[in-house]
């Protein structure tokens, strides 16, 4: 399967991705995670993206399209993939269609993590992550066994630099202005499944499974 996960910051894309990935053996391509890794490694790409990400704005289409173009050609992604956080503009969606057209494939399903903005600040400001594995915790909704430490490795958890109430405002604005039209773009093709992303994680997982059955 070739899937797209669309939703505002904190809607649960990164939380549901590992579960979908394991069940369907897909590769998980999260442009945000890839960009954060590039920033941490101070690669030319990371140096270009850092400031924009810290402001909560979208990096240029060319940068992310380049990353995805390279990733979906990998042998490990031939069986299918989950795109988490891409495409985020209509221009990115059009480029993606073009790339897939060349491969003779297409997107099977777009999962829309629909949720009210009001819930997101608490989710974002309480999030702690373990960057090497991508595991995500929440001080209230999904606390680690030991505060501040990853359950599996015992390594320290960190908070994302853009996970402040202030930066969230810009991220939400970018979502409504630039990414919401992507949902309309795919709705016209008729392959969007609506999720109730405000429900508890397990219920969202059940909705995902139903949408993909
Ligand atoms: P990105 O990393 O994609 O961030 P985002 O879209 O803002 O999404 P988040 O990762 O914040 O939310 P999520 O839905 O994954 O939430 P999670 O599951 O962790 O992008 C970051 C930046 O990179 C962008 O701002 C941009 O600059 C750049 N970028 C990336 N892609 C780009 C692109 N294509 N084009 C241009 N620029 C791009 O959940 C959040 C918290 O809530 C967690 O603590 C979790 O435990 C908790 N939680 C999850 N589900 C539930 C639930 N059901 N109930 C209660 N709590 C829950
Ligand atoms: Zn995420």
PDB file of N, CA, C and O and ligand atoms in Angstrom, residues 7-16 30-33 35-36 49 52-61 64-65 68 84-89 92 113 115 122-124 126-129 136-139 141-142 160 162-163 168 171 174-175 196-202 204, ligand 1:
ATOM      1  N   UNK A   7      -2.593  15.775   8.540  1.00  0.00           N
ATOM      2  CA  UNK A   7      -3.270  16.281   9.729  1.00  0.00           C
ATOM      3  C   UNK A   7      -2.427  17.379  10.329  1.00  0.00           C
ATOM      4  O   UNK A   7      -1.221  17.458  10.070  1.00  0.00           O
ATOM      5  N   UNK A   8      -3.029  18.228  11.160  1.00  0.00           N
ATOM      6  CA  UNK A   8      -2.280  19.326  11.770  1.00  0.00           C
ATOM      7  C   UNK A   8      -1.242  18.816  12.767  1.00  0.00           C
ATOM      8  O   UNK A   8      -1.254  17.633  13.128  1.00  0.00           O
ATOM      9  N   UNK A   9      -0.344  19.697  13.238  1.00  0.00           N
ATOM     10  CA  UNK A   9       0.645  19.311  14.237  1.00  0.00           C
ATOM     11  C   UNK A   9      -0.035  18.740  15.475  1.00  0.00           C
ATOM     12  O   UNK A   9      -0.983  19.326  15.987  1.00  0.00           O
ATOM     13  N   UNK A  10       0.425  17.567  15.910  1.00  0.00           N
ATOM     14  CA  UNK A  10      -0.119  16.964  17.124  1.00  0.00           C
ATOM     15  C   UNK A  10      -1.353  16.123  16.898  1.00  0.00           C
ATOM     16  O   UNK A  10      -1.954  15.612  17.837  1.00  0.00           O
ATOM     17  N   UNK A  11      -1.741  15.918  15.621  1.00  0.00           N
ATOM     18  CA  UNK A  11      -2.973  15.160  15.362  1.00  0.00           C
ATOM     19  C   UNK A  11      -2.777  13.655  15.508  1.00  0.00           C
ATOM     20  O   UNK A  11      -3.748  12.906  15.508  1.00  0.00           O
ATOM     21  N   UNK A  12      -1.513  13.203  15.619  1.00  0.00           N
ATOM     22  CA  UNK A  12      -1.276  11.774  15.870  1.00  0.00           C
ATOM     23  C   UNK A  12      -0.658  11.007  14.723  1.00  0.00           C
ATOM     24  O   UNK A  12      -0.575   9.773  14.765  1.00  0.00           O
ATOM     25  N   UNK A  13      -0.170  11.695  13.700  1.00  0.00           N
ATOM     26  CA  UNK A  13       0.426  11.010  12.547  1.00  0.00           C
ATOM     27  C   UNK A  13       1.617  10.149  12.969  1.00  0.00           C
ATOM     28  O   UNK A  13       1.709   8.983  12.627  1.00  0.00           O
ATOM     29  N   UNK A  14       2.526  10.766  13.731  1.00  0.00           N
ATOM     30  CA  UNK A  14       3.733  10.051  14.160  1.00  0.00           C
ATOM     31  C   UNK A  14       3.419   8.945  15.158  1.00  0.00           C
ATOM     32  O   UNK A  14       4.146   7.956  15.247  1.00  0.00           O
ATOM     33  N   UNK A  15       2.337   9.095  15.902  1.00  0.00           N
ATOM     34  CA  UNK A  15       1.949   8.070  16.885  1.00  0.00           C
ATOM     35  C   UNK A  15       1.384   6.838  16.185  1.00  0.00           C
ATOM     36  O   UNK A  15       1.679   5.704  16.551  1.00  0.00           O
ATOM     37  N   UNK A  16       0.575   7.048  15.160  1.00  0.00           N
ATOM     38  CA  UNK A  16      -0.063   5.912  14.464  1.00  0.00           C
ATOM     39  C   UNK A  16       0.885   5.251  13.460  1.00  0.00           C
ATOM     40  O   UNK A  16       0.744   4.062  13.175  1.00  0.00           O
ATOM     41  N   UNK A  30       8.860  10.176   7.026  1.00  0.00           N
ATOM     42  CA  UNK A  30       8.358  11.382   7.693  1.00  0.00           C
ATOM     43  C   UNK A  30       9.317  12.518   7.353  1.00  0.00           C
ATOM     44  O   UNK A  30      10.463  12.534   7.825  1.00  0.00           O
ATOM     45  N   UNK A  31       8.866  13.463   6.540  1.00  0.00           N
ATOM     46  CA  UNK A  31       9.765  14.545   6.118  1.00  0.00           C
ATOM     47  C   UNK A  31      10.243  15.365   7.320  1.00  0.00           C
ATOM     48  O   UNK A  31      11.391  15.791   7.344  1.00  0.00           O
ATOM     49  N   UNK A  32       9.388  15.553   8.323  1.00  0.00           N
ATOM     50  CA  UNK A  32       9.806  16.297   9.511  1.00  0.00           C
ATOM     51  C   UNK A  32      10.961  15.591  10.221  1.00  0.00           C
ATOM     52  O   UNK A  32      11.958  16.216  10.588  1.00  0.00           O
ATOM     53  N   UNK A  33      10.845  14.261  10.399  1.00  0.00           N
ATOM     54  CA  UNK A  33      11.920  13.490  11.051  1.00  0.00           C
ATOM     55  C   UNK A  33      13.202  13.563  10.225  1.00  0.00           C
ATOM     56  O   UNK A  33      14.306  13.695  10.766  1.00  0.00           O
ATOM     57  N   UNK A  35      14.105  15.880   8.105  1.00  0.00           N
ATOM     58  CA  UNK A  35      14.678  17.225   8.177  1.00  0.00           C
ATOM     59  C   UNK A  35      15.353  17.454   9.529  1.00  0.00           C
ATOM     60  O   UNK A  35      16.441  18.027   9.597  1.00  0.00           O
ATOM     61  N   UNK A  36      14.715  16.972  10.614  1.00  0.00           N
ATOM     62  CA  UNK A  36      15.336  17.155  11.944  1.00  0.00           C
ATOM     63  C   UNK A  36      16.665  16.404  12.035  1.00  0.00           C
ATOM     64  O   UNK A  36      17.625  16.891  12.629  1.00  0.00           O
ATOM     65  N   UNK A  49      17.353  24.266   6.240  1.00  0.00           N
ATOM     66  CA  UNK A  49      16.005  24.079   6.785  1.00  0.00           C
ATOM     67  C   UNK A  49      15.822  24.594   8.218  1.00  0.00           C
ATOM     68  O   UNK A  49      14.711  24.913   8.625  1.00  0.00           O
ATOM     69  N   UNK A  52      13.825  27.982   9.225  1.00  0.00           N
ATOM     70  CA  UNK A  52      12.423  27.902   8.783  1.00  0.00           C
ATOM     71  C   UNK A  52      11.631  26.985   9.713  1.00  0.00           C
ATOM     72  O   UNK A  52      10.514  27.312  10.119  1.00  0.00           O
ATOM     73  N   UNK A  53      12.205  25.855  10.062  1.00  0.00           N
ATOM     74  CA  UNK A  53      11.506  24.896  10.928  1.00  0.00           C
ATOM     75  C   UNK A  53      11.290  25.480  12.319  1.00  0.00           C
ATOM     76  O   UNK A  53      10.233  25.289  12.918  1.00  0.00           O
ATOM     77  N   UNK A  54      12.293  26.180  12.820  1.00  0.00           N
ATOM     78  CA  UNK A  54      12.158  26.750  14.168  1.00  0.00           C
ATOM     79  C   UNK A  54      11.084  27.832  14.229  1.00  0.00           C
ATOM     80  O   UNK A  54      10.500  28.077  15.271  1.00  0.00           O
ATOM     81  N   UNK A  55      10.814  28.461  13.081  1.00  0.00           N
ATOM     82  CA  UNK A  55       9.746  29.463  13.032  1.00  0.00           C
ATOM     83  C   UNK A  55       8.374  28.825  12.821  1.00  0.00           C
ATOM     84  O   UNK A  55       7.354  29.501  12.856  1.00  0.00           O
ATOM     85  N   UNK A  56       8.363  27.514  12.498  1.00  0.00           N
ATOM     86  CA  UNK A  56       7.096  26.836  12.263  1.00  0.00           C
ATOM     87  C   UNK A  56       6.538  27.053  10.872  1.00  0.00           C
ATOM     88  O   UNK A  56       5.348  26.846  10.628  1.00  0.00           O
ATOM     89  N   UNK A  57       7.429  27.460   9.955  1.00  0.00           N
ATOM     90  CA  UNK A  57       6.988  27.640   8.562  1.00  0.00           C
ATOM     91  C   UNK A  57       7.421  26.445   7.734  1.00  0.00           C
ATOM     92  O   UNK A  57       8.269  25.662   8.158  1.00  0.00           O
ATOM     93  N   UNK A  58       6.859  26.327   6.532  1.00  0.00           N
ATOM     94  CA  UNK A  58       7.224  25.202   5.673  1.00  0.00           C
ATOM     95  C   UNK A  58       8.527  25.489   4.932  1.00  0.00           C
ATOM     96  O   UNK A  58       8.737  26.608   4.453  1.00  0.00           O
ATOM     97  N   UNK A  59       9.376  24.483   4.829  1.00  0.00           N
ATOM     98  CA  UNK A  59      10.587  24.631   4.027  1.00  0.00           C
ATOM     99  C   UNK A  59      10.184  24.553   2.549  1.00  0.00           C
ATOM    100  O   UNK A  59       9.051  24.187   2.222  1.00  0.00           O
ATOM    101  N   UNK A  60      11.104  24.894   1.651  1.00  0.00           N
ATOM    102  CA  UNK A  60      10.719  25.006   0.240  1.00  0.00           C
ATOM    103  C   UNK A  60      10.329  23.641  -0.341  1.00  0.00           C
ATOM    104  O   UNK A  60      10.847  22.597   0.059  1.00  0.00           O
ATOM    105  N   UNK A  61       9.392  23.690  -1.281  1.00  0.00           N
ATOM    106  CA  UNK A  61       8.919  22.465  -1.928  1.00  0.00           C
ATOM    107  C   UNK A  61      10.085  21.673  -2.518  1.00  0.00           C
ATOM    108  O   UNK A  61      10.136  20.451  -2.386  1.00  0.00           O
ATOM    109  N   UNK A  64      11.976  19.329   0.062  1.00  0.00           N
ATOM    110  CA  UNK A  64      11.289  18.098   0.512  1.00  0.00           C
ATOM    111  C   UNK A  64      10.973  17.161  -0.649  1.00  0.00           C
ATOM    112  O   UNK A  64      11.038  15.943  -0.495  1.00  0.00           O
ATOM    113  N   UNK A  65      10.681  17.725  -1.809  1.00  0.00           N
ATOM    114  CA  UNK A  65      10.409  16.865  -2.971  1.00  0.00           C
ATOM    115  C   UNK A  65      11.668  16.050  -3.296  1.00  0.00           C
ATOM    116  O   UNK A  65      11.595  14.853  -3.570  1.00  0.00           O
ATOM    117  N   UNK A  68      11.968  13.111  -0.824  1.00  0.00           N
ATOM    118  CA  UNK A  68      10.988  12.047  -1.060  1.00  0.00           C
ATOM    119  C   UNK A  68      11.284  11.305  -2.361  1.00  0.00           C
ATOM    120  O   UNK A  68      11.195  10.074  -2.428  1.00  0.00           O
ATOM    121  N   UNK A  84       4.363  10.602   5.926  1.00  0.00           N
ATOM    122  CA  UNK A  84       3.890  11.283   7.140  1.00  0.00           C
ATOM    123  C   UNK A  84       4.416  12.723   7.072  1.00  0.00           C
ATOM    124  O   UNK A  84       5.607  12.953   7.198  1.00  0.00           O
ATOM    125  N   UNK A  85       3.504  13.667   6.811  1.00  0.00           N
ATOM    126  CA  UNK A  85       3.932  15.070   6.713  1.00  0.00           C
ATOM    127  C   UNK A  85       4.305  15.499   5.306  1.00  0.00           C
ATOM    128  O   UNK A  85       4.868  16.566   5.113  1.00  0.00           O
ATOM    129  N   UNK A  86       3.991  14.701   4.333  1.00  0.00           N
ATOM    130  CA  UNK A  86       4.224  15.021   2.920  1.00  0.00           C
ATOM    131  C   UNK A  86       3.121  14.347   2.095  1.00  0.00           C
ATOM    132  O   UNK A  86       2.784  13.215   2.404  1.00  0.00           O
ATOM    133  N   UNK A  87       2.564  14.972   1.070  1.00  0.00           N
ATOM    134  CA  UNK A  87       2.745  16.360   0.627  1.00  0.00           C
ATOM    135  C   UNK A  87       1.985  17.348   1.515  1.00  0.00           C
ATOM    136  O   UNK A  87       0.952  17.024   2.066  1.00  0.00           O
ATOM    137  N   UNK A  88       2.534  18.542   1.629  1.00  0.00           N
ATOM    138  CA  UNK A  88       1.981  19.571   2.500  1.00  0.00           C
ATOM    139  C   UNK A  88       1.569  20.813   1.737  1.00  0.00           C
ATOM    140  O   UNK A  88       1.114  21.774   2.345  1.00  0.00           O
ATOM    141  N   UNK A  89       1.787  20.812   0.429  1.00  0.00           N
ATOM    142  CA  UNK A  89       1.284  21.883  -0.439  1.00  0.00           C
ATOM    143  C   UNK A  89       0.758  21.188  -1.689  1.00  0.00           C
ATOM    144  O   UNK A  89       1.147  20.042  -1.984  1.00  0.00           O
ATOM    145  N   UNK A  92       3.501  20.169  -3.947  1.00  0.00           N
ATOM    146  CA  UNK A  92       4.152  18.900  -3.563  1.00  0.00           C
ATOM    147  C   UNK A  92       3.312  17.700  -4.001  1.00  0.00           C
ATOM    148  O   UNK A  92       3.844  16.679  -4.451  1.00  0.00           O
ATOM    149  N   UNK A 113      -6.322  13.071   9.372  1.00  0.00           N
ATOM    150  CA  UNK A 113      -6.409  13.135  10.831  1.00  0.00           C
ATOM    151  C   UNK A 113      -7.155  14.413  11.219  1.00  0.00           C
ATOM    152  O   UNK A 113      -6.549  15.406  11.589  1.00  0.00           O
ATOM    153  N   UNK A 115      -9.196  17.003  13.320  1.00  0.00           N
ATOM    154  CA  UNK A 115      -9.209  17.318  14.749  1.00  0.00           C
ATOM    155  C   UNK A 115      -9.369  18.821  14.938  1.00  0.00           C
ATOM    156  O   UNK A 115      -8.943  19.612  14.085  1.00  0.00           O
ATOM    157  N   UNK A 122      -2.177  21.329  24.043  1.00  0.00           N
ATOM    158  CA  UNK A 122      -1.825  20.426  25.148  1.00  0.00           C
ATOM    159  C   UNK A 122      -1.024  19.223  24.640  1.00  0.00           C
ATOM    160  O   UNK A 122      -0.065  18.772  25.257  1.00  0.00           O
ATOM    161  N   UNK A 123      -1.434  18.713  23.479  1.00  0.00           N
ATOM    162  CA  UNK A 123      -0.703  17.572  22.913  1.00  0.00           C
ATOM    163  C   UNK A 123       0.728  17.943  22.550  1.00  0.00           C
ATOM    164  O   UNK A 123       1.670  17.188  22.804  1.00  0.00           O
ATOM    165  N   UNK A 124       0.895  19.119  21.960  1.00  0.00           N
ATOM    166  CA  UNK A 124       2.222  19.527  21.479  1.00  0.00           C
ATOM    167  C   UNK A 124       3.159  19.889  22.632  1.00  0.00           C
ATOM    168  O   UNK A 124       4.318  19.482  22.648  1.00  0.00           O
ATOM    169  N   UNK A 126       3.110  18.870  25.652  1.00  0.00           N
ATOM    170  CA  UNK A 126       3.403  17.746  26.548  1.00  0.00           C
ATOM    171  C   UNK A 126       4.177  16.625  25.877  1.00  0.00           C
ATOM    172  O   UNK A 126       4.435  15.586  26.481  1.00  0.00           O
ATOM    173  N   UNK A 127       4.552  16.829  24.626  1.00  0.00           N
ATOM    174  CA  UNK A 127       5.217  15.739  23.882  1.00  0.00           C
ATOM    175  C   UNK A 127       6.699  15.634  24.208  1.00  0.00           C
ATOM    176  O   UNK A 127       7.402  16.621  24.282  1.00  0.00           O
ATOM    177  N   UNK A 128       7.175  14.402  24.384  1.00  0.00           N
ATOM    178  CA  UNK A 128       8.606  14.100  24.536  1.00  0.00           C
ATOM    179  C   UNK A 128       8.944  13.011  23.533  1.00  0.00           C
ATOM    180  O   UNK A 128       8.167  12.075  23.359  1.00  0.00           O
ATOM    181  N   UNK A 129      10.094  13.150  22.865  1.00  0.00           N
ATOM    182  CA  UNK A 129      10.435  12.144  21.850  1.00  0.00           C
ATOM    183  C   UNK A 129      11.816  11.528  22.084  1.00  0.00           C
ATOM    184  O   UNK A 129      12.680  12.106  22.724  1.00  0.00           O
ATOM    185  N   UNK A 136       7.367   8.284  20.559  1.00  0.00           N
ATOM    186  CA  UNK A 136       6.789   9.530  21.051  1.00  0.00           C
ATOM    187  C   UNK A 136       6.026   9.281  22.346  1.00  0.00           C
ATOM    188  O   UNK A 136       5.294   8.297  22.459  1.00  0.00           O
ATOM    189  N   UNK A 137       6.213  10.172  23.308  1.00  0.00           N
ATOM    190  CA  UNK A 137       5.518  10.069  24.597  1.00  0.00           C
ATOM    191  C   UNK A 137       4.771  11.366  24.856  1.00  0.00           C
ATOM    192  O   UNK A 137       4.957  12.363  24.154  1.00  0.00           O
ATOM    193  N   UNK A 138       3.925  11.326  25.896  1.00  0.00           N
ATOM    194  CA  UNK A 138       3.234  12.545  26.312  1.00  0.00           C
ATOM    195  C   UNK A 138       3.135  12.510  27.828  1.00  0.00           C
ATOM    196  O   UNK A 138       2.753  11.478  28.401  1.00  0.00           O
ATOM    197  N   UNK A 139       3.482  13.635  28.473  1.00  0.00           N
ATOM    198  CA  UNK A 139       3.513  13.649  29.935  1.00  0.00           C
ATOM    199  C   UNK A 139       2.187  13.198  30.548  1.00  0.00           C
ATOM    200  O   UNK A 139       2.168  12.557  31.581  1.00  0.00           O
ATOM    201  N   UNK A 141      -0.809  11.937  28.378  1.00  0.00           N
ATOM    202  CA  UNK A 141      -1.566  10.920  27.630  1.00  0.00           C
ATOM    203  C   UNK A 141      -0.799   9.620  27.381  1.00  0.00           C
ATOM    204  O   UNK A 141      -1.400   8.587  27.133  1.00  0.00           O
ATOM    205  N   UNK A 142       0.535   9.677  27.388  1.00  0.00           N
ATOM    206  CA  UNK A 142       1.326   8.475  27.121  1.00  0.00           C
ATOM    207  C   UNK A 142       2.670   8.598  27.842  1.00  0.00           C
ATOM    208  O   UNK A 142       3.724   8.668  27.215  1.00  0.00           O
ATOM    209  N   UNK A 160      10.926  18.848  21.139  1.00  0.00           N
ATOM    210  CA  UNK A 160      11.258  19.520  19.888  1.00  0.00           C
ATOM    211  C   UNK A 160      11.300  21.028  20.091  1.00  0.00           C
ATOM    212  O   UNK A 160      10.499  21.561  20.842  1.00  0.00           O
ATOM    213  N   UNK A 162      10.359  23.291  18.100  1.00  0.00           N
ATOM    214  CA  UNK A 162       9.157  23.971  17.593  1.00  0.00           C
ATOM    215  C   UNK A 162       7.905  23.619  18.395  1.00  0.00           C
ATOM    216  O   UNK A 162       6.808  24.040  18.055  1.00  0.00           O
ATOM    217  N   UNK A 163       8.058  22.857  19.460  1.00  0.00           N
ATOM    218  CA  UNK A 163       6.895  22.454  20.262  1.00  0.00           C
ATOM    219  C   UNK A 163       6.555  23.445  21.373  1.00  0.00           C
ATOM    220  O   UNK A 163       6.399  23.069  22.542  1.00  0.00           O
ATOM    221  N   UNK A 168       3.590  26.865  17.663  1.00  0.00           N
ATOM    222  CA  UNK A 168       2.424  26.098  17.205  1.00  0.00           C
ATOM    223  C   UNK A 168       1.461  26.978  16.408  1.00  0.00           C
ATOM    224  O   UNK A 168       0.864  26.519  15.426  1.00  0.00           O
ATOM    225  N   UNK A 171       2.624  27.088  12.943  1.00  0.00           N
ATOM    226  CA  UNK A 171       2.474  25.778  12.303  1.00  0.00           C
ATOM    227  C   UNK A 171       1.015  25.543  11.914  1.00  0.00           C
ATOM    228  O   UNK A 171       0.723  25.004  10.845  1.00  0.00           O
ATOM    229  N   UNK A 174       0.166  27.659   8.899  1.00  0.00           N
ATOM    230  CA  UNK A 174       0.700  27.031   7.678  1.00  0.00           C
ATOM    231  C   UNK A 174      -0.188  25.856   7.274  1.00  0.00           C
ATOM    232  O   UNK A 174      -0.477  25.649   6.088  1.00  0.00           O
ATOM    233  N   UNK A 175      -0.638  25.091   8.272  1.00  0.00           N
ATOM    234  CA  UNK A 175      -1.490  23.938   7.959  1.00  0.00           C
ATOM    235  C   UNK A 175      -2.775  24.382   7.264  1.00  0.00           C
ATOM    236  O   UNK A 175      -3.137  23.861   6.205  1.00  0.00           O
ATOM    237  N   UNK A 196     -11.313  10.284  13.187  1.00  0.00           N
ATOM    238  CA  UNK A 196     -11.650  11.154  14.319  1.00  0.00           C
ATOM    239  C   UNK A 196     -10.429  11.207  15.225  1.00  0.00           C
ATOM    240  O   UNK A 196     -10.321  10.461  16.197  1.00  0.00           O
ATOM    241  N   UNK A 197      -9.508  12.119  14.891  1.00  0.00           N
ATOM    242  CA  UNK A 197      -8.191  12.110  15.540  1.00  0.00           C
ATOM    243  C   UNK A 197      -8.209  12.611  16.977  1.00  0.00           C
ATOM    244  O   UNK A 197      -7.199  12.524  17.673  1.00  0.00           O
ATOM    245  N   UNK A 198      -9.368  13.095  17.454  1.00  0.00           N
ATOM    246  CA  UNK A 198      -9.452  13.555  18.844  1.00  0.00           C
ATOM    247  C   UNK A 198      -9.694  12.380  19.797  1.00  0.00           C
ATOM    248  O   UNK A 198      -9.558  12.518  21.006  1.00  0.00           O
ATOM    249  N   UNK A 199     -10.031  11.213  19.230  1.00  0.00           N
ATOM    250  CA  UNK A 199     -10.286  10.039  20.085  1.00  0.00           C
ATOM    251  C   UNK A 199      -8.981   9.497  20.674  1.00  0.00           C
ATOM    252  O   UNK A 199      -7.897   9.812  20.182  1.00  0.00           O
ATOM    253  N   UNK A 200      -9.081   8.624  21.705  1.00  0.00           N
ATOM    254  CA  UNK A 200      -7.859   8.033  22.272  1.00  0.00           C
ATOM    255  C   UNK A 200      -7.089   7.223  21.207  1.00  0.00           C
ATOM    256  O   UNK A 200      -7.708   6.726  20.259  1.00  0.00           O
ATOM    257  N   UNK A 201      -5.754   7.110  21.366  1.00  0.00           N
ATOM    258  CA  UNK A 201      -4.919   6.465  20.339  1.00  0.00           C
ATOM    259  C   UNK A 201      -5.443   5.110  19.847  1.00  0.00           C
ATOM    260  O   UNK A 201      -5.440   4.852  18.639  1.00  0.00           O
ATOM    261  N   UNK A 202      -5.891   4.254  20.761  1.00  0.00           N
ATOM    262  CA  UNK A 202      -6.338   2.914  20.340  1.00  0.00           C
ATOM    263  C   UNK A 202      -7.550   2.982  19.415  1.00  0.00           C
ATOM    264  O   UNK A 202      -7.679   2.197  18.473  1.00  0.00           O
ATOM    265  N   UNK A 204      -8.261   5.495  17.463  1.00  0.00           N
ATOM    266  CA  UNK A 204      -7.796   6.005  16.174  1.00  0.00           C
ATOM    267  C   UNK A 204      -7.179   4.848  15.372  1.00  0.00           C
ATOM    268  O   UNK A 204      -7.429   4.694  14.173  1.00  0.00           O
TER     269      UNK A 204
HETATM  270  P1  LIG B   1       6.546  17.554  11.206  1.00  0.00           P
HETATM  271  O1  LIG B   1       7.590  16.856  11.950  1.00  0.00           O
HETATM  272  O2  LIG B   1       5.848  16.852  10.111  1.00  0.00           O
HETATM  273  O3  LIG B   1       5.527  18.151  12.267  1.00  0.00           O
HETATM  274  P2  LIG B   1       3.929  18.375  12.241  1.00  0.00           P
HETATM  275  O4  LIG B   1       3.234  18.177  10.977  1.00  0.00           O
HETATM  276  O5  LIG B   1       3.787  19.705  12.864  1.00  0.00           O
HETATM  277  O6  LIG B   1       3.380  17.213  13.022  1.00  0.00           O
HETATM  278  P3  LIG B   1       3.794  16.690  14.445  1.00  0.00           P
HETATM  279  O7  LIG B   1       4.955  15.779  14.334  1.00  0.00           O
HETATM  280  O8  LIG B   1       3.913  17.844  15.395  1.00  0.00           O
HETATM  281  O9  LIG B   1       2.459  15.948  14.846  1.00  0.00           O
HETATM  282  P4  LIG B   1       2.019  14.411  14.774  1.00  0.00           P
HETATM  283  O10 LIG B   1       0.726  14.389  14.049  1.00  0.00           O
HETATM  284  O11 LIG B   1       3.095  13.511  14.262  1.00  0.00           O
HETATM  285  O12 LIG B   1       1.755  14.173  16.322  1.00  0.00           O
HETATM  286  P5  LIG B   1       2.213  12.996  17.301  1.00  0.00           P
HETATM  287  O13 LIG B   1       1.725  11.684  16.810  1.00  0.00           O
HETATM  288  O14 LIG B   1       3.677  13.097  17.583  1.00  0.00           O
HETATM  289  O15 LIG B   1       7.145  18.894  10.557  1.00  0.00           O
HETATM  290  C1  LIG B   1       7.981  19.762  11.278  1.00  0.00           C
HETATM  291  C2  LIG B   1       8.471  20.878  10.387  1.00  0.00           C
HETATM  292  O16 LIG B   1       9.260  20.343   9.305  1.00  0.00           O
HETATM  293  C3  LIG B   1       7.404  21.726   9.675  1.00  0.00           C
HETATM  294  O17 LIG B   1       6.911  22.745  10.490  1.00  0.00           O
HETATM  295  C4  LIG B   1       8.179  22.229   8.456  1.00  0.00           C
HETATM  296  O18 LIG B   1       9.020  23.307   8.802  1.00  0.00           O
HETATM  297  C5  LIG B   1       9.053  21.048   8.101  1.00  0.00           C
HETATM  298  N1  LIG B   1       8.424  20.133   7.124  1.00  0.00           N
HETATM  299  C6  LIG B   1       8.130  18.810   7.304  1.00  0.00           C
HETATM  300  N2  LIG B   1       7.553  18.283   6.217  1.00  0.00           N
HETATM  301  C7  LIG B   1       7.470  19.287   5.307  1.00  0.00           C
HETATM  302  C8  LIG B   1       6.954  19.364   3.984  1.00  0.00           C
HETATM  303  N3  LIG B   1       6.393  18.295   3.364  1.00  0.00           N
HETATM  304  N4  LIG B   1       7.030  20.562   3.339  1.00  0.00           N
HETATM  305  C9  LIG B   1       7.584  21.640   3.933  1.00  0.00           C
HETATM  306  N5  LIG B   1       8.073  21.635   5.185  1.00  0.00           N
HETATM  307  C10 LIG B   1       8.028  20.460   5.879  1.00  0.00           C
HETATM  308  O19 LIG B   1       1.366  13.367  18.609  1.00  0.00           O
HETATM  309  C11 LIG B   1       1.603  14.556  19.345  1.00  0.00           C
HETATM  310  C12 LIG B   1       1.491  14.274  20.862  1.00  0.00           C
HETATM  311  O20 LIG B   1       0.157  13.880  21.197  1.00  0.00           O
HETATM  312  C13 LIG B   1       2.400  13.150  21.343  1.00  0.00           C
HETATM  313  O21 LIG B   1       2.928  13.486  22.581  1.00  0.00           O
HETATM  314  C14 LIG B   1       1.463  11.928  21.463  1.00  0.00           C
HETATM  315  O22 LIG B   1       1.883  11.054  22.484  1.00  0.00           O
HETATM  316  C15 LIG B   1       0.118  12.567  21.762  1.00  0.00           C
HETATM  317  N6  LIG B   1      -0.992  11.866  21.105  1.00  0.00           N
HETATM  318  C16 LIG B   1      -1.007  11.332  19.851  1.00  0.00           C
HETATM  319  N7  LIG B   1      -2.212  10.791  19.565  1.00  0.00           N
HETATM  320  C17 LIG B   1      -2.997  11.007  20.673  1.00  0.00           C
HETATM  321  C18 LIG B   1      -4.356  10.692  20.984  1.00  0.00           C
HETATM  322  N8  LIG B   1      -5.150  10.050  20.103  1.00  0.00           N
HETATM  323  N9  LIG B   1      -4.832  11.077  22.196  1.00  0.00           N
HETATM  324  C19 LIG B   1      -4.028  11.735  23.097  1.00  0.00           C
HETATM  325  N10 LIG B   1      -2.723  12.043  22.853  1.00  0.00           N
HETATM  326  C20 LIG B   1      -2.214  11.696  21.647  1.00  0.00           C
END
